[in-house]
Coordinates of C-alpha atoms and ligand atoms in Angstrom, one line a residue:
X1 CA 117.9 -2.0 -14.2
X2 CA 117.8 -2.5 -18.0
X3 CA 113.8 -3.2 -19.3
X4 CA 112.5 -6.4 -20.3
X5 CA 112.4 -7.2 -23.9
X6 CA 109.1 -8.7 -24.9
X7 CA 108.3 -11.3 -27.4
X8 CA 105.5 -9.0 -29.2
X9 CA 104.8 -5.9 -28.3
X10 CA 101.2 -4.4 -29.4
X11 CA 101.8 -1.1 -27.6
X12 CA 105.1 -0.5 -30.1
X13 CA 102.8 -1.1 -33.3
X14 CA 100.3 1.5 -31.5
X15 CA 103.2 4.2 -30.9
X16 CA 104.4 3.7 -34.5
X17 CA 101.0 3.8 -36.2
X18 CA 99.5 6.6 -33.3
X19 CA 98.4 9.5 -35.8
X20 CA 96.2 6.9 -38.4
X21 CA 94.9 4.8 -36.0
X22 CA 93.6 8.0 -33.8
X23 CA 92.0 9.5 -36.9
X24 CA 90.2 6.5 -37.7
X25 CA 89.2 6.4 -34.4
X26 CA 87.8 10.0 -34.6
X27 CA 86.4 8.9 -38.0
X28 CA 84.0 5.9 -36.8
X29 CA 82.6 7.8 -33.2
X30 CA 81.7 10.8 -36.0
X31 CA 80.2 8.5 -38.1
X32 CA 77.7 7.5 -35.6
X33 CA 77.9 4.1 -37.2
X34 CA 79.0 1.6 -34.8
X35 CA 78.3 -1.8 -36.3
X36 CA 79.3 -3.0 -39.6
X37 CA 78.4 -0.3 -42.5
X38 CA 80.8 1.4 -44.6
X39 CA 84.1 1.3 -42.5
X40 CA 83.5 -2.5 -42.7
X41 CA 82.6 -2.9 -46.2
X42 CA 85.9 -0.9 -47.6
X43 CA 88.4 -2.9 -45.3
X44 CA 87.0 -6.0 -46.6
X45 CA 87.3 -4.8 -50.2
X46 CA 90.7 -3.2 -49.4
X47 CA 92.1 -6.8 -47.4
X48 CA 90.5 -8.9 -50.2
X49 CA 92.5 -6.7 -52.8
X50 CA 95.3 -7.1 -51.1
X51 CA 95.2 -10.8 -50.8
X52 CA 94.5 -10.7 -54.7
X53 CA 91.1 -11.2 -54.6
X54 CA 88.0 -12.8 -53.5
X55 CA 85.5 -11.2 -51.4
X56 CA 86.2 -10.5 -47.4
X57 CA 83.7 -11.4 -44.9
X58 CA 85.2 -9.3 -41.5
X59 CA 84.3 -11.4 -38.6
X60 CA 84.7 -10.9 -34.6
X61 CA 87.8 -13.1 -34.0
X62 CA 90.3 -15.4 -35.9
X63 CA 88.3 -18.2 -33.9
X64 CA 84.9 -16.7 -35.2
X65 CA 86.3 -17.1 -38.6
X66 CA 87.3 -20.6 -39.1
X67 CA 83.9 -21.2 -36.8
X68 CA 82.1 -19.3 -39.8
X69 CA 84.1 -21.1 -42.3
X70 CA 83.1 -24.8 -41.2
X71 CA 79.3 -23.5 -41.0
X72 CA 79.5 -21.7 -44.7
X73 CA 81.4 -24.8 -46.1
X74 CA 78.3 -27.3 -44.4
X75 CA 80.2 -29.0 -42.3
X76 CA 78.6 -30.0 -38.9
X77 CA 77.6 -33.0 -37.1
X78 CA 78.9 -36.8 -38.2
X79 CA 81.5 -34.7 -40.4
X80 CA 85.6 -35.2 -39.9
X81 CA 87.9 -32.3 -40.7
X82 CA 91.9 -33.3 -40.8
X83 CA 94.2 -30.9 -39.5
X84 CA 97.4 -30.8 -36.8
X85 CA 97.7 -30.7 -33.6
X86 CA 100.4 -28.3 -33.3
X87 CA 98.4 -25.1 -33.7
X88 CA 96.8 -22.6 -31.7
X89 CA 93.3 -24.5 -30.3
X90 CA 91.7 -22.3 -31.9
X91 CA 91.9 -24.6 -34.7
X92 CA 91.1 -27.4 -33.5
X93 CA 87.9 -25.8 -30.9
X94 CA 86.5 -24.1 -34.1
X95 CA 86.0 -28.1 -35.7
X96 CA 84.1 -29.2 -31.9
X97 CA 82.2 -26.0 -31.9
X98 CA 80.3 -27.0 -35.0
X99 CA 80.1 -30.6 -34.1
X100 CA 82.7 -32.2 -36.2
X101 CA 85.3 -34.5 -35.1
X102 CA 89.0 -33.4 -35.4
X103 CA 91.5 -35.9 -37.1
X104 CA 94.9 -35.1 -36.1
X105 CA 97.6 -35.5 -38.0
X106 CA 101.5 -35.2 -37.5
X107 CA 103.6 -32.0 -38.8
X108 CA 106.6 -32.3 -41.0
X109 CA 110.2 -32.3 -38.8
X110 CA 111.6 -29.2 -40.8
X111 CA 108.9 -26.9 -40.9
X112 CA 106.7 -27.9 -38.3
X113 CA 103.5 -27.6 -40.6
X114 CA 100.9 -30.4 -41.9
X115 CA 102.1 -33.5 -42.8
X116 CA 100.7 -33.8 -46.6
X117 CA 102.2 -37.4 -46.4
X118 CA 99.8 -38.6 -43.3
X119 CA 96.6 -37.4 -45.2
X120 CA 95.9 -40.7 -46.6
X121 CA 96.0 -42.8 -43.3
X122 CA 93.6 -39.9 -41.8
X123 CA 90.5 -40.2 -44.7
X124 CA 87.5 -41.4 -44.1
X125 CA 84.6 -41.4 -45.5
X126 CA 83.4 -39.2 -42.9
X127 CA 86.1 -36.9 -44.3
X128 CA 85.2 -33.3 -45.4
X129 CA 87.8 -30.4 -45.4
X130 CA 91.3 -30.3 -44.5
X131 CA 92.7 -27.2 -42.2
X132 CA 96.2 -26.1 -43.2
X133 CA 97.7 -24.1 -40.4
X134 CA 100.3 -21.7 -41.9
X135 CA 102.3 -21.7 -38.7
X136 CA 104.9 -19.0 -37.6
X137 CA 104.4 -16.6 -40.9
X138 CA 105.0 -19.9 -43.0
X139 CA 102.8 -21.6 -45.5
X140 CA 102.2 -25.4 -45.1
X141 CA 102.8 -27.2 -47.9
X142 CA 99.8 -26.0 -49.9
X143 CA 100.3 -28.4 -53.6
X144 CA 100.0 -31.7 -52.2
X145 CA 97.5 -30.9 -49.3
X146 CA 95.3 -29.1 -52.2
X147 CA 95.6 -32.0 -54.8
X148 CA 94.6 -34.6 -51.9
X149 CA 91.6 -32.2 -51.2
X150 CA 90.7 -32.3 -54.5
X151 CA 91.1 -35.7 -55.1
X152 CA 89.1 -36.6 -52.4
X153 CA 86.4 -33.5 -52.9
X154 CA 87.1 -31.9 -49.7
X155 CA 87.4 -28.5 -48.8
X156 CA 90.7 -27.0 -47.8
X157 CA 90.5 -24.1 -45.2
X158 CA 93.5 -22.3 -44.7
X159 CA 94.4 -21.1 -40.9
X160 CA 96.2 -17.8 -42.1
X161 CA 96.2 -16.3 -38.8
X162 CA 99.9 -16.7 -38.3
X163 CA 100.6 -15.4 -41.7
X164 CA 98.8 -12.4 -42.7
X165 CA 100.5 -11.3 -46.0
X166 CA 103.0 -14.6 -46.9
X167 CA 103.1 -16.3 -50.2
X168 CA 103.0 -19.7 -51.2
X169 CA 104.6 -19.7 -54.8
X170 CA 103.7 -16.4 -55.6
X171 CA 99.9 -16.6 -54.0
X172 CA 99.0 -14.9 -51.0
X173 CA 97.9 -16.9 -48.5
X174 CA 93.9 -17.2 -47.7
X175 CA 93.8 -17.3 -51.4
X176 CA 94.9 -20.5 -52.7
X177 CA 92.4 -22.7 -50.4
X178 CA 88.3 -22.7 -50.3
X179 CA 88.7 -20.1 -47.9
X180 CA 90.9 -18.5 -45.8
X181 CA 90.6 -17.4 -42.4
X182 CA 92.7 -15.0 -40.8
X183 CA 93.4 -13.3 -37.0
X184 CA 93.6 -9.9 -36.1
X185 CA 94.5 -10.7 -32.5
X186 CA 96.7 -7.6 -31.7
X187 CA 100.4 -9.6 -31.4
X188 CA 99.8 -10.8 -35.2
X189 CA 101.3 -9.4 -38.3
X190 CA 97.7 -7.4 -39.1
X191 CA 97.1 -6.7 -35.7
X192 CA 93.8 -4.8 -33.8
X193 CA 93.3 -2.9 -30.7
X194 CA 91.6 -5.9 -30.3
X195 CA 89.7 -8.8 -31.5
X196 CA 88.8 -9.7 -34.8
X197 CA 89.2 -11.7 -37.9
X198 CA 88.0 -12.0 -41.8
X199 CA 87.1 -14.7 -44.0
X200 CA 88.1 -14.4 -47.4
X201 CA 86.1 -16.7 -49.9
X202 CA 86.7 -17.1 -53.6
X203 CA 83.2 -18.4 -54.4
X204 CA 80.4 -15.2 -53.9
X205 CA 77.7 -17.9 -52.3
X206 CA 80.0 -18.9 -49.7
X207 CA 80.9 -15.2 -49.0
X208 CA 76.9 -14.5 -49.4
X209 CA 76.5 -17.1 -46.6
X210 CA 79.1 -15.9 -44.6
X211 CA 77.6 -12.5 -44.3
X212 CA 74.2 -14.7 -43.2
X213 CA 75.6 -16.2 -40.5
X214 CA 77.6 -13.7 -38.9
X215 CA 74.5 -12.4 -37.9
X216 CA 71.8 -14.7 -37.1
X217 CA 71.4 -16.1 -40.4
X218 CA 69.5 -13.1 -40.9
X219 CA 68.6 -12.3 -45.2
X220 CA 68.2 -8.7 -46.3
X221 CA 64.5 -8.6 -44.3
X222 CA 66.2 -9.7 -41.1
X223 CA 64.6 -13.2 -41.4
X224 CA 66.4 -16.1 -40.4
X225 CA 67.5 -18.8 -42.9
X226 CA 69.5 -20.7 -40.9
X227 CA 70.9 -20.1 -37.5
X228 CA 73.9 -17.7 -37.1
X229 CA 76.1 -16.3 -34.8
X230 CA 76.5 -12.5 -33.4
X231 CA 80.2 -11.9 -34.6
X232 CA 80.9 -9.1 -37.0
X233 CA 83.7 -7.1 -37.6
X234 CA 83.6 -4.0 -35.4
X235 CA 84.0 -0.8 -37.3
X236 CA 86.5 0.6 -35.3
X237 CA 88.7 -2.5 -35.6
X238 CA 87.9 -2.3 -39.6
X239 CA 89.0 1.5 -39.7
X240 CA 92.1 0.9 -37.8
X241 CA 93.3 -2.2 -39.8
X242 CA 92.5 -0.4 -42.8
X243 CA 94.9 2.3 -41.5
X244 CA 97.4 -0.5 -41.0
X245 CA 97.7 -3.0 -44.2
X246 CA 99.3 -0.2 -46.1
X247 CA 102.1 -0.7 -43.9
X248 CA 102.0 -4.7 -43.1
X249 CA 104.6 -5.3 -45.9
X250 CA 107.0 -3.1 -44.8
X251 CA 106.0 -4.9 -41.4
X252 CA 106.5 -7.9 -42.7
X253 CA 110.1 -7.2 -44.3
X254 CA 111.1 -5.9 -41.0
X255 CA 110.3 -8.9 -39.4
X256 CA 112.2 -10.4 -42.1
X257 CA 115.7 -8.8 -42.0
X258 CA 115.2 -9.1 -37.9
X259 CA 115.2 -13.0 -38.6
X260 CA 118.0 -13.0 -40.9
X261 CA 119.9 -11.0 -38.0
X262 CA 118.8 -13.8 -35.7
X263 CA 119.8 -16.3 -38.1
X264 CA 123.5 -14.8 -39.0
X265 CA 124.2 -14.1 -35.1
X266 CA 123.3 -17.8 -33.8
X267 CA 125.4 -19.6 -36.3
X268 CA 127.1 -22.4 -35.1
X269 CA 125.1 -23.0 -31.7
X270 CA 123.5 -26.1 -30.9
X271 CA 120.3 -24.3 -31.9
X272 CA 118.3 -25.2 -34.3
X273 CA 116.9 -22.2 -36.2
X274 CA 113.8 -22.0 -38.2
X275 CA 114.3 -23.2 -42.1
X276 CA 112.6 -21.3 -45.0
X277 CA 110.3 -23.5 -47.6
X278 CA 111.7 -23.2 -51.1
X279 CA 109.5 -20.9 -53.2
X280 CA 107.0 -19.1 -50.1
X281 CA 107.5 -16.0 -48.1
X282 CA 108.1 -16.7 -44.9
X283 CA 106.1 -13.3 -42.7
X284 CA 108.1 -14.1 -39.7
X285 CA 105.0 -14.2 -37.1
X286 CA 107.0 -15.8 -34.6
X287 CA 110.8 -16.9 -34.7
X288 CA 110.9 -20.3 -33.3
X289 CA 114.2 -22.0 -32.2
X290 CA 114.1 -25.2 -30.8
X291 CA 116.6 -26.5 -28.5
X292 CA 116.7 -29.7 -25.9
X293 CA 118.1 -27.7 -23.2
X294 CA 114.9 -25.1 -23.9
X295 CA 113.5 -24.9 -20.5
X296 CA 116.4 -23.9 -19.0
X297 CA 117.7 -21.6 -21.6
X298 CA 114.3 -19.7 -21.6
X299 CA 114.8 -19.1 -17.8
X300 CA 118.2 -18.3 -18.7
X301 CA 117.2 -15.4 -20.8
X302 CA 114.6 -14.4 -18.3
X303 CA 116.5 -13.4 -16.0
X304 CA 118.6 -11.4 -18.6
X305 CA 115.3 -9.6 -19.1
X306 CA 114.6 -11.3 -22.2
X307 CA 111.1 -12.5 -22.4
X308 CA 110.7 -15.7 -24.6
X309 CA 107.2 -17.7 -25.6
X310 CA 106.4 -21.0 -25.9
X311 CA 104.1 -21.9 -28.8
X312 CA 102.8 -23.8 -27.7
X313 CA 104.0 -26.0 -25.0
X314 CA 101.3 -28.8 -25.5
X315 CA 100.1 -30.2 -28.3
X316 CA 95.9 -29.9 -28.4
X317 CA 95.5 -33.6 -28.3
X318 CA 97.4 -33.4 -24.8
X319 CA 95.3 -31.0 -23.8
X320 CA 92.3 -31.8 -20.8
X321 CA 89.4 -30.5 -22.6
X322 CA 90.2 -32.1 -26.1
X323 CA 92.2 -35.2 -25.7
X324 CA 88.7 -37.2 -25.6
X325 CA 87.6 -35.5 -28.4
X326 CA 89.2 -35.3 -31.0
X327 CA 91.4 -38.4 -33.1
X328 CA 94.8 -38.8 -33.4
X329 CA 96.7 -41.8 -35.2
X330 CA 97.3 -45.2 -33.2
X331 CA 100.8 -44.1 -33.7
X332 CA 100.5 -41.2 -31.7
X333 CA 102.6 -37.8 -33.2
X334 CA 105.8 -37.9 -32.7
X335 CA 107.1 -34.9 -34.8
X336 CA 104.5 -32.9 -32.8
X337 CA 105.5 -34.2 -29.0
X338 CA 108.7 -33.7 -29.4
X339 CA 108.8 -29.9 -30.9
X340 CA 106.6 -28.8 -28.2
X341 CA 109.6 -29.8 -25.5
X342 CA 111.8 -27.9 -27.7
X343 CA 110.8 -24.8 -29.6
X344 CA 110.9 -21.2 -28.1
X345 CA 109.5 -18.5 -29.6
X346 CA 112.4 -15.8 -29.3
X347 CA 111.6 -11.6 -29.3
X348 CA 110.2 -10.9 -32.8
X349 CA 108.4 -7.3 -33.6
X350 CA 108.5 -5.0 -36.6
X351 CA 110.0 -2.1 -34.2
X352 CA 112.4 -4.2 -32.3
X353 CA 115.1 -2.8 -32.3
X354 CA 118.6 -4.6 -34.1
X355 CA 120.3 -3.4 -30.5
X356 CA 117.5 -5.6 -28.6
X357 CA 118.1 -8.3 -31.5
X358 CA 121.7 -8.0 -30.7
X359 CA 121.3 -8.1 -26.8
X360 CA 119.3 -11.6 -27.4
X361 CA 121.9 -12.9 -29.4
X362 CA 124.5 -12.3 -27.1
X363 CA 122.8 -13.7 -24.2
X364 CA 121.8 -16.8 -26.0
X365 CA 125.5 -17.4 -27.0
X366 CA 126.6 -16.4 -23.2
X367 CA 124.2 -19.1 -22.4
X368 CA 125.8 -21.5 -24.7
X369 CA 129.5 -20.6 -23.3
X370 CA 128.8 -20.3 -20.0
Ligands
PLP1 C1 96.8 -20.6 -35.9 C2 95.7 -19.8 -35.3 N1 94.5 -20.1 -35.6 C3 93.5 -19.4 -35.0 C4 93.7 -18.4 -34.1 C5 92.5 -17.7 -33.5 O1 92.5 -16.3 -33.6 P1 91.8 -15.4 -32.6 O2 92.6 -15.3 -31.4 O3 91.6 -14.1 -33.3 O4 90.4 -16.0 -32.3 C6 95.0 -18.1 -33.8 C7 95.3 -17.0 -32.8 O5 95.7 -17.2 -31.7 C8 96.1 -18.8 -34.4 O6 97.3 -18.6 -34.0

């Protein structure tokens, strides 16, 4: 029986980085260091670098970070934040976790990101900051959403979890907004051995605050300021991501020529496959079809031991545990409810192989011909 092929695969990036990632390993239990200290401090310096600057604030999770963010930025209680619904909940639980309302907006039909033309309906006065969820590997459409933040003296937070390393005319993401948050969630571009997440901040008194809060609120003397959390980047996490980003854009291009491959081998099916902004570059976190007969053709491929995702099958206003809380347009979001019937994340890892990229295209098109 041929194996599965999974959608991500953490344990392949393991294998392929093994030798680094055990050294730093080594590195940090030598140390006798185990929380924060230098192995922090030099990814941070080496992740801000790479993002072109600002100053990295390592955190215990993507969802720590934008929770960090929101706090830092002084936004809490009686405060609205715009941002989509068709995201991880991460986003959207990081805005309820500090007590702000989330105002939901609709994504764009061809790239599935924020809306920058339902901004306006969604101000209020109560408006403060704007997260834009770079979804898939792709930016959102940063100009518009950054000049309607500005206009209206908001902050902008970018969600760069999906999109560790893209561009969005020749910035790297995380660096064009306020701040930018990013994931380290193992299956991501920059992936751990398990969770965490980093905060890059242009302006050094946000980043000052950031480093407050991700402990206690504690100053220099261990006094409180102002309450924080407990979530700091663990060492071991910093030392083996810092053996890592050398390699995430040769990751990244990987990913790339595996969705050109994908893109060149399902021409012509009635598949919709995903469309590349003018002027970003697209990191290819996920590879996202979308097709109406979806459900069936993922069950299609499961049983040719292809294993698909769905990200994400409902929208976060659908959701139990948020649908009270959070506001969407009288409207309702269309674009969004009708993407989540349809999209299907398809197999997408740097060390997939082109025969496994092959073996999913064939199957999709025997699907298509049966
Ligand atoms: C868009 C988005 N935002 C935030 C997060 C949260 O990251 P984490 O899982 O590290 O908390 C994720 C990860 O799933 C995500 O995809």
């Amino acid at each position: 029986m041929s194996s599965v092929i999974p959608w991500a695969s953490p344990l392949a990036q393991y294998r392929a980085h093994q030798a680094p990632i055990q050294s730093a390993i080594d590195r940090v239990l030598n140390s006798g260091t185990y929380i924060l200290g230098a192995e922090v401090e030099a990814f941070e310096s080496a992740f801000a670098e790479y993002c072109g600057g600002g100053h990295g604030v390592g955190v215990g999770s993507g969802t720590d970070a934008l929770i960090l963010a929101l706090k830092a930025l002084g936004i809490g209680p009686g405060d609205e934040v715009i941002t989509v619904s068709h995201t991880a909940v991460a986003t959207v639980a990081a805005i309820l976790v500090v007590g702000a309302t989330p105002v939901l907006v609709d994504v764009d039909e061809v790239y599935l990101t924020l809306d920058p033309a339902a901004l306006d309906r969604a101000a209020t006065s109560r408006s403060k900051a704007v997260i834009a969820v770079h979804l898939y590997g792709q930016a959102a459409d940063l100009d518009p959403i950054l000049r309607f933040a500005r206009e209206r003296k908001l902050a902008l937070i970018e969600d760069c979890a999906q999109a560790c390393g893209g561009c969005y005319r020749g910035s790297r993401l995380g660096s064009i907004g306020d701040v930018g948050c990013f994931s380290f969630y193992p299956t991501k571009n920059l992936g751990a051995i398990g969770d965490g997440g980093i905060v890059l901040a242009h302006e050094p008194k946000i980043a000052e605050r950031l480093r407050r809060l991700r402990q206690f609120g504690w100053d220099d003397g261990r006094q409180t300021r102002e309450p924080g959390l407990n979530s700091r980047l663990d060492p071991l996490q910093a030392a083996i991501l810092r053996a890592k980003l050398p390699h995430l854009d040769e990751d990244n291009a990987r990913r790339g020529s595996i969705a050109r491959r994908y893109e060149r081998g399902l021409r012509g099916l009635p598949l919709a496959t995903p469309k590349e902004r003018a002027d970003v570059q697209h990191v290819y976190h996920l590879y996202v079809v979308a097709s109406a007969q979806r459900d069936v053709l993922m069950a299609y491929l499961a049983e040719h031991q292809i294993g698909c995702a769905i990200h994400y099958p409902v929208p976060v206003h659908r959701q139990r545990g948020y649908a009270e809380r959070v506001n969407v347009p009288s409207g309702g979001l269309p674009v969004t409810e009708l993407a989540c019937q349809q999209i299907l994340s398809l197999p997408l890892y740097p060390e997939l192989s082109d025969a496994d990229v092959d073996s999913v295209i064939a199957s999709i098109r025997g699907f298509f011909t049966r």
